[in-house]
Short mmCIF file of C-alpha atoms in Angstrom, two decimals:
data_model
loop_
_atom_site.label_atom_id
_atom_site.label_comp_id
_atom_site.label_asym_id
_atom_site.label_seq_id
_atom_site.Cartn_x
_atom_site.Cartn_y
_atom_site.Cartn_z
CA MET A 29 46.07 -4.46 36.38
CA ALA A 30 48.66 -2.18 37.99
CA THR A 31 52.00 -3.50 38.72
CA ASP A 32 52.82 -4.19 42.17
CA TYR A 33 56.15 -2.44 42.62
CA LEU A 34 55.71 -1.93 46.21
CA SER A 35 55.70 -5.71 46.89
CA ALA A 36 58.43 -6.40 44.40
CA LEU A 37 60.74 -4.24 46.34
CA ASN A 38 59.83 -4.60 49.74
CA LYS A 39 61.05 -8.10 50.83
CA SER A 40 60.11 -7.76 54.40
CA GLY A 41 56.34 -7.03 53.86
CA SER A 42 53.40 -9.51 53.76
CA GLY A 43 54.58 -11.04 50.53
CA LEU A 44 51.00 -10.50 48.90
CA ASN A 45 50.50 -9.18 45.47
CA LEU A 46 48.71 -6.27 46.57
CA ALA A 47 47.72 -4.97 43.08
CA GLN A 48 46.22 -8.48 42.35
CA VAL A 49 44.39 -8.56 45.57
CA THR A 50 42.99 -4.99 44.98
CA ASN A 51 41.98 -5.95 41.32
CA ASP A 52 40.16 -9.04 42.43
CA LEU A 53 38.46 -7.33 45.09
CA VAL A 54 37.13 -4.27 42.83
CA LYS A 55 36.11 -6.76 40.22
CA ALA A 56 34.25 -8.98 42.64
CA THR A 57 32.36 -5.68 44.23
CA ILE A 58 31.79 -3.72 40.49
CA GLU A 59 31.58 -6.43 37.66
CA PRO A 60 28.71 -8.47 38.90
CA ARG A 61 26.65 -5.04 38.98
CA LYS A 62 28.19 -4.17 35.51
CA ASP A 63 26.99 -7.53 33.95
CA ILE A 64 23.42 -6.73 35.13
CA VAL A 65 23.39 -3.47 33.59
CA ASN A 66 25.14 -4.52 30.43
CA GLU A 67 22.51 -7.34 30.02
CA ARG A 68 19.79 -4.98 30.42
CA ILE A 69 21.23 -2.61 27.62
CA ALA A 70 21.54 -5.78 25.45
CA ARG A 71 17.78 -6.78 26.22
CA SER A 72 16.79 -3.16 25.35
CA GLU A 73 18.82 -3.19 22.15
CA SER A 74 17.56 -6.46 21.02
CA THR A 75 14.00 -5.37 21.64
CA ILE A 76 14.45 -2.02 19.53
CA SER A 77 16.02 -4.53 16.66
CA ALA A 78 12.90 -6.67 16.79
CA LEU A 79 10.51 -3.50 16.92
CA GLY A 80 12.44 -2.25 13.96
CA MET A 81 11.48 -5.81 12.03
CA LEU A 82 7.89 -5.14 12.99
CA ARG A 83 7.80 -1.86 11.81
CA SER A 84 9.18 -3.25 8.42
CA LYS A 85 6.68 -6.18 8.38
CA PHE A 86 3.97 -3.36 9.07
CA GLU A 87 5.08 -1.02 6.35
CA ASP A 88 5.20 -4.18 3.92
CA LEU A 89 1.57 -5.10 5.00
CA SER A 90 0.46 -1.50 4.60
CA ALA A 91 1.74 -1.44 1.03
CA GLY A 92 0.28 -4.60 0.04
CA LEU A 93 -3.25 -3.43 1.48
CA THR A 94 -2.86 -0.22 -0.43
CA LEU A 95 -2.66 -2.20 -3.68
CA ALA A 96 -5.44 -4.59 -2.54
CA ALA A 97 -7.61 -1.49 -2.11
CA ARG A 98 -7.43 -0.43 -5.89
CA ALA A 99 -7.87 -4.25 -7.07
CA PRO A 100 -11.18 -4.81 -8.99
CA VAL A 101 -13.19 -7.50 -8.59
CA ARG A 102 -14.88 -7.22 -11.77
CA LYS A 103 -13.19 -6.89 -15.14
CA SER A 104 -13.98 -5.22 -18.46
CA VAL A 105 -12.62 -6.81 -21.61
CA SER A 106 -12.82 -6.07 -25.27
CA ASN A 107 -12.91 -8.49 -27.87
CA ASP A 108 -11.40 -6.23 -30.40
CA SER A 109 -7.89 -4.82 -30.14
CA ALA A 110 -9.52 -1.61 -31.76
CA ILE A 111 -10.72 -0.73 -28.18
CA GLY A 112 -9.04 -0.88 -25.06
CA VAL A 113 -10.64 -1.00 -21.48
CA THR A 114 -9.28 0.69 -18.20
CA VAL A 115 -11.10 0.32 -15.18
CA ASP A 116 -11.16 3.49 -13.25
CA ASP A 117 -13.70 2.66 -10.36
CA ALA A 118 -14.19 -1.02 -10.07
CA ALA A 119 -17.29 -0.28 -7.77
CA LYS A 120 -19.30 1.19 -10.34
CA LEU A 121 -18.79 -1.66 -12.88
CA SER A 122 -22.06 -3.49 -13.56
CA ALA A 123 -21.92 -7.06 -15.02
CA ARG A 124 -22.99 -6.69 -18.53
CA GLU A 125 -22.13 -6.57 -22.41
CA VAL A 126 -21.76 -3.32 -24.44
CA GLU A 127 -21.52 -3.13 -28.21
CA VAL A 128 -19.35 -0.44 -29.48
CA ASP A 129 -18.95 0.08 -33.34
CA VAL A 130 -16.25 2.70 -34.44
CA PHE A 131 -16.96 4.25 -37.53
CA GLN A 132 -14.29 7.17 -37.80
CA LEU A 133 -11.55 8.34 -35.46
CA ALA A 134 -10.88 11.52 -34.18
CA LYS A 135 -8.09 13.22 -36.23
CA PRO A 136 -6.35 16.82 -36.29
CA GLN A 137 -6.50 19.08 -39.15
CA VAL A 138 -3.15 19.10 -41.08
CA LEU A 139 -2.12 21.98 -43.24
CA GLU A 140 0.99 21.65 -45.77
CA PHE A 141 2.73 24.75 -47.03
CA LYS A 142 4.80 23.56 -49.87
CA GLY A 143 7.74 24.88 -52.12
CA LEU A 144 9.91 26.63 -49.71
CA THR A 145 13.34 26.86 -50.47
CA SER A 146 15.26 26.31 -47.31
CA ARG A 147 14.71 25.76 -43.30
CA ASP A 148 16.79 29.00 -42.98
CA ALA A 149 15.05 31.06 -45.56
CA GLU A 150 13.84 34.26 -44.00
CA VAL A 151 10.15 34.97 -43.62
CA ALA A 152 8.63 38.40 -43.98
CA PRO A 153 7.63 40.38 -40.82
CA GLY A 154 3.85 40.76 -39.58
CA THR A 155 1.15 39.33 -37.66
CA MET A 156 -0.41 35.99 -37.76
CA THR A 157 -3.92 35.55 -36.09
CA ILE A 158 -4.93 31.76 -35.66
CA ASP A 159 -8.64 31.09 -34.86
CA PHE A 160 -9.92 27.64 -33.91
CA GLY A 161 -13.05 26.05 -35.23
CA ILE A 162 -15.01 24.17 -38.16
CA TRP A 163 -14.25 24.19 -41.89
CA SER A 164 -17.27 23.09 -44.01
CA GLY A 165 -18.27 23.00 -47.48
CA ASP A 166 -17.07 21.41 -50.69
CA PRO A 167 -14.29 22.57 -50.97
CA PRO A 168 -13.83 23.23 -47.05
CA ASP A 169 -13.46 26.90 -47.38
CA SER A 170 -16.40 28.03 -45.12
CA PHE A 171 -15.23 28.81 -41.59
CA ALA A 172 -17.17 29.06 -38.39
CA ALA A 173 -15.27 30.12 -35.20
CA ASN A 174 -15.39 27.69 -32.19
CA PRO A 175 -17.13 29.94 -29.52
CA GLU A 176 -15.41 28.08 -26.66
CA ARG A 177 -11.94 28.69 -28.00
CA ALA A 178 -10.41 32.29 -28.34
CA GLY A 179 -8.20 33.03 -31.08
CA VAL A 180 -4.35 33.84 -30.51
CA ASN A 181 -2.22 36.31 -32.19
CA LEU A 182 1.64 35.91 -33.16
CA THR A 183 4.13 38.50 -34.00
CA VAL A 184 6.66 37.59 -36.68
CA GLY A 185 9.67 39.85 -36.24
CA PRO A 186 12.17 40.90 -38.82
CA GLY A 187 14.78 38.12 -39.57
CA THR A 188 12.58 35.23 -38.33
CA THR A 189 13.60 31.97 -40.23
CA LEU A 190 11.15 29.34 -41.49
CA THR A 191 12.45 27.12 -38.64
CA GLN A 192 12.05 29.74 -36.12
CA LEU A 193 8.38 30.45 -37.11
CA ALA A 194 7.76 26.63 -36.89
CA GLU A 195 9.12 26.85 -33.33
CA GLN A 196 7.00 29.76 -32.49
CA LEU A 197 3.84 28.25 -33.89
CA ASP A 198 4.58 24.73 -32.14
CA GLN A 199 4.66 26.58 -28.55
CA MET A 200 1.02 27.85 -29.10
CA VAL A 201 -1.75 25.80 -27.21
CA GLY A 202 -3.65 23.73 -29.90
CA VAL A 203 -1.14 24.15 -32.63
CA ASN A 204 1.88 21.78 -33.64
CA ALA A 205 4.27 23.05 -36.51
CA ARG A 206 7.65 21.81 -37.98
CA VAL A 207 9.34 21.88 -41.14
CA PHE A 208 9.87 18.96 -43.41
CA ASP A 209 12.50 18.10 -46.03
CA ILE A 210 10.67 16.85 -48.98
CA GLY A 211 13.76 15.32 -50.73
CA ASP A 212 13.22 17.44 -53.92
CA GLY A 213 15.07 20.16 -52.94
CA THR A 214 12.12 21.62 -51.31
CA PHE A 215 10.80 22.25 -47.88
CA SER A 216 7.24 22.33 -46.41
CA LEU A 217 5.87 23.82 -43.18
CA GLY A 218 3.42 21.31 -41.73
CA VAL A 219 0.96 22.67 -39.07
CA SER A 220 -1.73 20.46 -37.33
CA SER A 221 -4.48 21.19 -34.91
CA ASP A 222 -5.62 19.33 -31.86
CA ASN A 223 -8.01 16.31 -32.66
CA GLY A 224 -11.63 17.12 -33.20
CA VAL A 225 -13.78 18.66 -35.99
CA ALA A 226 -14.06 22.13 -33.83
CA ASN A 227 -10.35 22.62 -33.51
CA ALA A 228 -9.50 23.25 -36.94
CA LEU A 229 -7.19 26.18 -37.70
CA ARG A 230 -7.74 29.38 -39.63
CA MET A 231 -4.53 31.28 -40.24
CA THR A 232 -4.82 34.99 -41.19
CA THR A 233 -1.77 37.12 -41.93
CA ILE A 234 -1.20 40.80 -42.22
CA GLU A 235 2.17 41.37 -43.96
CA TYR A 236 4.38 44.53 -43.60
CA PRO A 237 5.63 46.17 -46.78
CA ALA A 238 6.06 43.60 -49.48
CA PRO A 239 9.06 41.39 -48.84
CA PRO A 240 12.20 41.75 -50.94
CA ALA A 241 13.34 38.78 -53.23
CA GLY A 242 14.54 35.58 -51.44
CA VAL A 243 12.38 36.35 -48.46
CA ILE A 244 9.38 34.20 -47.91
CA SER A 245 6.02 36.29 -47.75
CA LEU A 246 4.10 35.72 -44.82
CA THR A 247 0.94 35.64 -47.01
CA VAL A 248 1.95 32.06 -47.95
CA PHE A 249 0.85 30.70 -44.64
CA ASP A 250 -2.59 32.33 -44.81
CA ASN A 251 -5.32 29.64 -45.35
CA SER A 252 -8.48 32.09 -44.40
CA THR A 253 -9.56 31.97 -47.97
CA THR A 254 -7.83 28.98 -49.50
CA ASN A 255 -8.29 26.55 -46.97
CA SER A 256 -8.79 23.64 -49.48
CA THR A 257 -5.62 24.05 -51.24
CA VAL A 258 -3.34 23.64 -48.36
CA GLU A 259 -5.30 20.90 -46.19
CA VAL A 260 -4.09 17.57 -46.52
CA GLN A 261 -6.22 16.14 -43.60
CA ALA A 262 -9.60 17.55 -42.37
CA ALA A 263 -10.16 17.57 -38.41
CA THR A 264 -12.56 14.93 -37.49
CA ASP A 265 -14.50 13.82 -34.36
CA MET A 266 -14.37 10.04 -33.43
CA MET A 267 -17.75 8.54 -34.20
CA ALA A 268 -19.11 5.45 -32.57
CA PHE A 269 -22.21 3.58 -32.18
CA VAL A 270 -22.75 2.29 -28.86
CA ASP A 271 -25.51 -0.23 -28.44
CA GLY A 272 -26.89 1.49 -31.71
CA ILE A 273 -26.55 5.00 -30.25
CA ALA A 274 -24.37 7.36 -32.41
CA ILE A 275 -21.66 9.15 -30.06
CA PHE A 276 -19.20 11.88 -31.12
CA ARG A 277 -16.24 12.70 -29.31
CA PRO A 278 -13.25 15.07 -29.95
CA GLU A 279 -10.58 12.54 -28.76
CA ASN A 280 -10.47 8.84 -29.24
CA VAL A 281 -11.75 8.08 -25.78
CA LEU A 282 -14.79 7.21 -24.63
CA GLU A 283 -15.62 8.06 -20.99
CA GLY A 284 -19.03 7.45 -19.10
CA VAL A 285 -20.15 4.88 -21.60
CA ILE A 286 -19.40 2.27 -19.13
CA PRO A 287 -19.84 3.70 -15.50
CA GLY A 288 -16.42 2.92 -13.85
CA ALA A 289 -14.51 2.30 -17.10
CA THR A 290 -12.69 4.37 -19.74
CA LEU A 291 -12.58 2.97 -23.51
CA GLN A 292 -9.34 3.85 -25.45
CA VAL A 293 -10.38 3.73 -29.16
CA ASN A 294 -7.29 2.71 -31.26
CA GLY A 295 -8.79 2.11 -34.60
CA THR A 296 -12.23 1.75 -36.51
CA THR A 297 -14.14 -1.52 -36.24
CA THR A 298 -15.27 -3.97 -39.05
CA ALA A 299 -17.91 -5.33 -36.82
CA PRO A 300 -19.30 -4.11 -33.58
CA ALA A 301 -16.87 -4.78 -30.54
CA THR A 302 -18.12 -6.66 -27.39
CA ILE A 303 -17.01 -4.89 -24.02
CA ALA A 304 -17.76 -7.53 -21.43
CA THR A 305 -17.95 -6.57 -17.82
CA THR A 306 -17.82 -9.90 -15.72
CA ASP A 307 -17.11 -10.76 -12.02
CA ASP A 308 -13.72 -11.74 -12.00
CA ALA A 309 -13.50 -14.91 -9.57
CA GLU A 310 -10.32 -16.14 -10.54
CA GLY A 311 -8.44 -12.49 -9.88
CA ALA A 312 -10.31 -11.98 -6.74
CA ALA A 313 -9.25 -15.48 -5.30
CA GLU A 314 -5.74 -14.69 -6.36
CA LEU A 315 -5.92 -11.52 -4.62
CA MET A 316 -7.32 -12.75 -1.47
CA GLU A 317 -4.69 -15.77 -1.41
CA ALA A 318 -2.06 -13.25 -1.70
CA LEU A 319 -3.49 -11.23 0.94
CA VAL A 320 -3.64 -14.12 3.27
CA THR A 321 -0.07 -14.83 2.61
CA GLN A 322 1.10 -11.44 3.49
CA LEU A 323 -0.95 -11.24 6.53
CA ASN A 324 0.47 -14.77 7.73
CA ASP A 325 3.99 -13.22 7.30
CA THR A 326 3.15 -10.55 9.77
CA LEU A 327 1.35 -12.60 12.36
CA ASP A 328 3.74 -15.13 12.42
CA TYR A 329 6.55 -12.68 12.96
CA LEU A 330 4.53 -11.28 15.90
CA ALA A 331 3.61 -14.61 17.13
CA GLN A 332 7.45 -15.64 17.12
CA ALA A 333 8.67 -12.27 18.73
CA THR A 334 5.93 -12.22 21.41
CA ARG A 335 6.45 -16.04 22.44
CA ARG A 336 7.04 -16.64 25.98
CA GLY A 337 10.13 -19.02 26.83
CA SER A 338 9.21 -22.62 28.01
CA GLU A 339 11.17 -25.81 28.35
CA GLY A 340 13.45 -26.13 25.61
CA VAL A 341 12.07 -23.08 23.78
CA ALA A 342 13.57 -19.65 24.15
CA ALA A 343 11.37 -16.70 24.47
CA GLY A 344 11.00 -14.10 21.77
CA GLU A 345 12.63 -10.68 21.41
CA LEU A 346 9.24 -9.07 22.41
CA ALA A 347 8.05 -11.39 24.73
CA GLY A 348 5.98 -9.56 27.37
CA ASP A 349 6.52 -6.15 25.47
CA PRO A 350 3.22 -4.34 25.96
CA ALA A 351 3.35 -2.40 22.80
CA ALA A 352 3.71 -5.80 20.58
CA GLN A 353 1.19 -7.37 22.61
CA ALA A 354 -1.20 -4.77 21.98
CA LEU A 355 -0.54 -4.60 18.20
CA GLN A 356 -1.06 -8.43 18.03
CA ARG A 357 -4.57 -8.37 19.75
CA THR A 358 -5.65 -5.44 17.59
CA LEU A 359 -4.75 -7.21 14.31
CA GLY A 360 -6.32 -10.52 15.43
CA GLY A 361 -9.56 -8.64 16.39
CA LEU A 362 -9.46 -6.76 12.75
CA ILE A 363 -9.11 -10.31 11.18
CA SER A 364 -11.91 -11.84 13.12
CA ARG A 365 -14.66 -9.09 13.48
CA GLY A 366 -17.39 -8.18 11.06
CA TYR A 367 -17.58 -4.90 9.05
CA SER A 368 -20.91 -3.02 8.74
CA GLY A 369 -22.44 -0.06 6.75
CA PHE A 370 -22.77 -2.12 3.57
CA GLY A 371 -26.21 -3.44 3.93
CA SER A 372 -28.25 -5.39 6.22
CA GLN A 373 -25.54 -7.87 7.29
CA ASP A 374 -21.96 -7.34 8.21
CA VAL A 375 -19.12 -8.76 5.91
CA TYR A 376 -16.47 -11.00 7.41
CA LEU A 377 -13.05 -12.33 6.10
CA SER A 378 -14.39 -15.76 7.07
CA SER A 379 -17.50 -15.46 4.71
CA PHE A 380 -14.83 -15.64 1.89
CA GLY A 381 -12.88 -18.67 2.79
CA VAL A 382 -10.59 -17.21 5.29
CA ARG A 383 -10.15 -19.37 8.33
CA THR A 384 -8.01 -18.92 11.63
CA GLU A 385 -6.17 -21.91 12.91
CA ARG A 386 -5.55 -23.17 16.35
CA ASP A 387 -1.95 -21.76 16.23
CA GLY A 388 -3.31 -18.43 14.94
CA THR A 389 -2.24 -18.84 11.31
CA LEU A 390 -4.59 -18.15 8.63
CA THR A 391 -5.73 -20.56 5.81
CA PHE A 392 -7.40 -19.65 2.50
CA ASP A 393 -10.42 -22.08 1.68
CA ARG A 394 -10.76 -21.65 -2.42
CA ASP A 395 -13.97 -23.68 -2.58
CA ALA A 396 -15.59 -21.74 0.22
CA PHE A 397 -14.46 -18.44 -1.35
CA ASP A 398 -15.80 -19.54 -4.92
CA THR A 399 -19.31 -20.17 -3.32
CA ALA A 400 -19.32 -17.08 -1.63
CA PHE A 401 -18.17 -15.02 -4.47
CA ALA A 402 -20.54 -16.63 -7.00
CA ARG A 403 -23.39 -15.49 -4.21
CA ASP A 404 -22.12 -11.99 -3.48
CA PRO A 405 -19.18 -10.75 -5.50
CA MET A 406 -19.58 -7.01 -4.26
CA GLY A 407 -19.15 -8.40 -0.81
CA MET A 408 -15.54 -9.21 -1.51
CA ALA A 409 -15.15 -5.59 -2.64
CA ASN A 410 -16.65 -4.45 0.51
CA LEU A 411 -13.71 -5.91 2.10
CA LEU A 412 -11.50 -4.12 0.07
CA ARG A 413 -13.02 -0.60 -0.27
CA ASP A 414 -14.81 1.70 1.91
CA LYS A 415 -18.06 2.64 0.31
CA VAL A 416 -20.92 5.30 0.37
CA ALA A 417 -24.17 4.47 -1.53
CA SER A 418 -27.82 5.00 -1.20
CA ASP A 419 -30.97 2.77 -1.84
CA THR A 420 -32.57 5.83 -3.20
CA ALA A 421 -33.01 5.79 -6.90
CA GLY A 422 -31.50 8.95 -8.47
CA ILE A 423 -28.59 9.66 -6.04
CA ASP A 424 -24.86 8.30 -6.76
CA ALA A 425 -21.71 8.83 -4.50
CA VAL A 426 -18.33 8.82 -5.58
CA GLY A 427 -15.30 8.56 -3.23
CA ALA A 428 -14.98 7.68 0.65
CA PRO A 429 -14.57 9.84 3.55
CA TYR A 430 -10.86 10.80 4.28
CA LYS A 431 -11.24 10.93 7.94
CA THR A 432 -10.32 7.78 9.69
CA ASP A 433 -12.56 8.39 12.56
CA THR A 434 -15.81 8.54 10.57
CA PRO A 435 -17.73 5.56 11.80
CA PRO A 436 -19.75 3.19 9.70
CA GLY A 437 -23.39 3.88 9.52
CA GLN A 438 -26.19 5.85 8.02
CA PHE A 439 -26.03 9.72 7.28
CA ALA A 440 -28.92 11.65 6.46
CA PHE A 441 -29.14 13.79 2.82
CA ARG A 442 -31.68 16.59 2.29
CA GLN A 443 -31.63 18.71 -0.79
CA ASP A 444 -33.40 21.88 -1.85
CA SER A 445 -32.82 21.84 -5.70
CA VAL A 446 -33.96 25.37 -6.17
CA THR A 447 -31.14 26.84 -4.27
CA ARG A 448 -28.85 23.95 -4.91
CA THR A 449 -27.86 23.55 -1.33
CA ALA A 450 -28.08 20.23 0.75
CA THR A 451 -27.41 18.90 4.19
CA ILE A 452 -25.22 15.87 4.18
CA GLY A 453 -24.38 14.14 7.28
CA GLY A 454 -25.36 17.38 9.23
CA VAL A 455 -23.11 19.65 7.37
CA GLN A 456 -24.31 22.07 4.51
CA ALA A 457 -23.04 21.67 1.19
CA LEU A 458 -23.24 24.02 -2.07
CA GLY A 459 -23.88 22.25 -5.48
CA PHE A 460 -23.59 22.97 -9.11
CA ALA A 461 -25.59 21.99 -12.12
CA GLU A 462 -24.50 19.35 -14.59
CA ALA A 463 -25.30 19.55 -18.27
CA ASP A 464 -27.86 16.77 -17.80
CA GLY A 465 -29.86 18.82 -15.17
CA ARG A 466 -28.45 16.68 -12.16
CA ILE A 467 -26.83 18.39 -9.36
CA THR A 468 -23.45 17.54 -7.80
CA TYR A 469 -22.41 18.34 -4.28
CA PRO A 470 -18.62 17.98 -3.18
CA VAL A 471 -18.43 17.40 0.52
CA PHE A 472 -15.65 19.36 2.11
CA ASP A 473 -16.29 19.01 5.92
CA GLY A 474 -18.15 16.77 8.38
CA PRO A 475 -18.09 13.18 8.66
CA LEU A 476 -18.36 12.56 5.00
CA ALA A 477 -15.83 14.74 3.73
CA GLY A 478 -14.23 13.73 0.73
CA VAL A 479 -17.41 12.23 -0.86
CA THR A 480 -19.04 13.57 -4.00
CA ILE A 481 -22.65 13.26 -4.15
CA THR A 482 -24.63 13.56 -7.63
CA VAL A 483 -28.37 13.62 -7.62
CA ASP A 484 -31.53 14.26 -9.65
CA PRO A 485 -33.35 17.48 -9.00
CA ASP A 486 -36.41 15.76 -7.75
CA VAL A 487 -34.77 13.90 -4.95
CA THR A 488 -35.39 15.73 -1.60
CA GLU A 489 -34.44 13.27 0.83
CA ALA A 490 -32.24 9.89 1.13
CA THR A 491 -30.19 7.91 3.37
CA LEU A 492 -26.35 7.49 2.88
CA ASN A 493 -25.09 4.37 3.97
CA PHE A 494 -21.19 4.33 4.72
CA GLY A 495 -19.17 0.97 5.17
CA ARG A 496 -15.70 0.90 6.21
CA SER A 497 -13.70 -2.01 4.86
CA PHE A 498 -11.34 -4.44 6.43
CA VAL A 499 -8.58 -3.03 4.38
CA SER A 500 -9.34 0.32 5.38
CA GLU A 501 -9.53 -0.53 9.07
CA MET A 502 -6.34 -2.67 9.02
CA ARG A 503 -4.25 0.14 7.11
CA SER A 504 -5.55 2.51 9.67
CA SER A 505 -4.42 0.38 12.57
CA LEU A 506 -1.03 -0.14 10.84
CA GLN A 507 -0.33 3.60 10.31
CA SER A 508 -1.44 4.25 13.85
CA GLY A 509 1.16 1.85 15.05
CA LEU A 510 3.83 3.51 12.61
CA ASN A 511 3.35 7.13 13.20
CA GLY A 512 5.50 8.98 15.35
CA THR A 513 3.13 8.88 18.32
CA GLY A 514 2.31 5.25 17.92
CA PRO A 515 3.04 2.47 20.19
CA ILE A 516 6.03 1.45 18.25
CA GLN A 517 7.77 4.52 18.16
CA ARG A 518 6.70 5.34 21.98
CA ARG A 519 8.02 2.02 22.83
CA GLU A 520 11.36 2.58 21.05
CA ASN A 521 11.54 5.97 22.78
CA GLN A 522 11.23 4.61 26.21
CA LEU A 523 13.78 1.78 25.69
CA SER A 524 16.33 4.38 24.11
CA GLU A 525 16.03 6.53 27.32
CA GLN A 526 16.30 3.28 29.26
CA ILE A 527 19.51 2.63 27.43
CA GLY A 528 20.74 6.18 28.10
CA ARG A 529 20.15 5.68 31.78
CA GLU A 530 21.72 2.36 31.85
CA THR A 531 24.73 3.74 30.09
CA ASP A 532 24.98 6.49 32.92
CA ALA A 533 24.77 3.82 35.30
CA LEU A 534 27.82 1.83 33.82
CA THR A 535 29.93 5.21 33.80
CA ALA A 536 29.15 5.63 37.57
CA LEU A 537 30.04 2.05 38.05
CA ASP A 538 33.53 2.88 36.18
CA GLU A 539 34.04 6.01 38.28
CA ARG A 540 33.22 3.86 41.57
CA MET A 541 35.65 1.16 40.12
CA THR A 542 38.36 3.59 39.96
CA ALA A 543 37.68 5.21 43.39
CA LEU A 544 37.48 1.90 44.95
CA GLU A 545 40.73 0.60 43.65
CA GLN A 546 42.34 3.72 44.98
CA ARG A 547 40.89 3.20 48.27
CA TYR A 548 41.94 -0.32 48.49
CA ILE A 549 45.39 0.47 47.39
CA ARG A 550 45.97 3.23 50.01
CA GLN A 551 44.44 0.78 52.76
CA PHE A 552 46.70 -2.14 51.56
CA SER A 553 49.81 0.24 51.48
CA ALA A 554 49.11 1.33 54.97
CA MET A 555 48.73 -2.27 56.07
CA GLU A 556 52.06 -3.23 54.27
CA GLN A 557 53.67 -0.70 56.14
CA ILE A 558 52.66 -1.96 59.43
CA VAL A 559 53.49 -5.58 58.36
CA THR A 560 56.76 -4.32 57.52
CA GLN A 561 57.31 -2.66 60.65
CA LEU A 562 56.23 -5.81 62.50
CA ASN A 563 58.70 -7.96 60.55
CA SER A 564 61.45 -5.80 61.06
CA THR A 565 60.77 -5.73 64.86
CA GLY A 566 60.45 -9.44 64.84
CA GLU A 567 63.73 -9.84 62.87
CA TYR A 568 65.46 -7.35 65.38
CA LEU A 569 64.16 -9.55 68.41
CA THR A 570 65.08 -12.72 66.57
CA ASN A 571 68.98 -11.48 66.04
CA LEU A 572 68.95 -10.10 69.74
CA ILE A 573 67.87 -13.47 71.38
CA ALA A 574 70.49 -15.19 69.00
CA ALA A 575 73.43 -12.97 70.14
CA TRP A 576 72.13 -13.56 73.87
CA ASN A 577 72.32 -17.27 73.25
CA LYS A 578 75.77 -17.16 71.89
CA ASP A 579 77.08 -15.32 75.07
#
């Protein structure tokens, strides 16, 4: 408030504090309007904050749904630590038992070149050719090259040390090498191959003129005719009997033995190990319960934030907000609706023990879940993952459409096995032959893009059924709400623009306040001058009359 110097100095004026009067009048005119604008800004900022919290809830729920989509409803367990099991595609697992007896592990060939004097001893220059293949015979000095692996050449330059030679060998694909200190004053060069009988090494050397004394001859590392003298371990394949059938692999991994799972072979077995694949009711129930908890967390926040005020209850920060209300309706609809494309009947969350209470919260009935899961364990899987399948024998599908707008339903498959072409969902696809004679068609376009179909050559027509899961639909809706063009972002943009307009309105009110204050000061100053003149005239007349009375 400005100091009223005029009123303080002018004792003949109105006697009013003009600065205070001006300030009170300006405030009475402007402050109520500023309060209204500030209240609108605060309300918009509060709504933006609440939308940010909603975004966080959606992100957490989306992350939880992503994990749920990967969770198996079946488990494969080995009763022997010699064999580990990893589930790759739970949808392919069948409830059954498989016996696996590991007779031999896959191992690399190991060569030892002994009696070397120093790590830094110089090696004679020359060339070394390394071929990959199989050593056989007794002793194993007969070599057959692996036609699927080309040999490699290595040039050993002048001045190369034993350590440097080991480093050069170690950089080659399929070869491992290092120098060992034996402890008796000598050193050895150890060279090993990849696992697998067909990956053994034949090292053939060509030396330049004979090396001088103290230089290691390159021919020391030639095992082309003397393999048995330097081989300390022969390369072998892993050999296992699966349900009595002998299987060989170059690595200690068994893929394809149990569809949907990979077996890691850690050692040989003393008796056949049992790999049991069973429906995991306990794990599936824990997953559903965790999913219900996370859904409730999001739904409860939406309910509180969109609550309309009533007597004794404050309104939520998103009460009446169109974006929040639309998202609330969408989530509620996804929870209550059925999901088709998995068979003759739709799949519902409520079928697996999820109930919606009158207040909108979800509850989980474990007994109802156990009953439903025992009857239809794959129904639970269909709530978690999209699925493409066919009732026609000889056709398998892997993956799911990556397009979120692909509707659930049926899609036609037609194949010409001679030309390896097919029409899948109305789109042409080119196939390639597998080793077992089946034909695989990757789908790169159309509604089923992202799916890979493998069929027997005698299958000419089939129907592919596509079901979109609850988890998939929910994740898609959440992502639509979260993306840059979604309702949350659009609403945040609208509110930010509104705050900008309200801020401009505050600036305009401040400018009007200044102008109004200046106008009032001018008007009151003019009034004060008139009052002063009137008071001066009155004082003159009073004094004049007093003088007359004296006379």
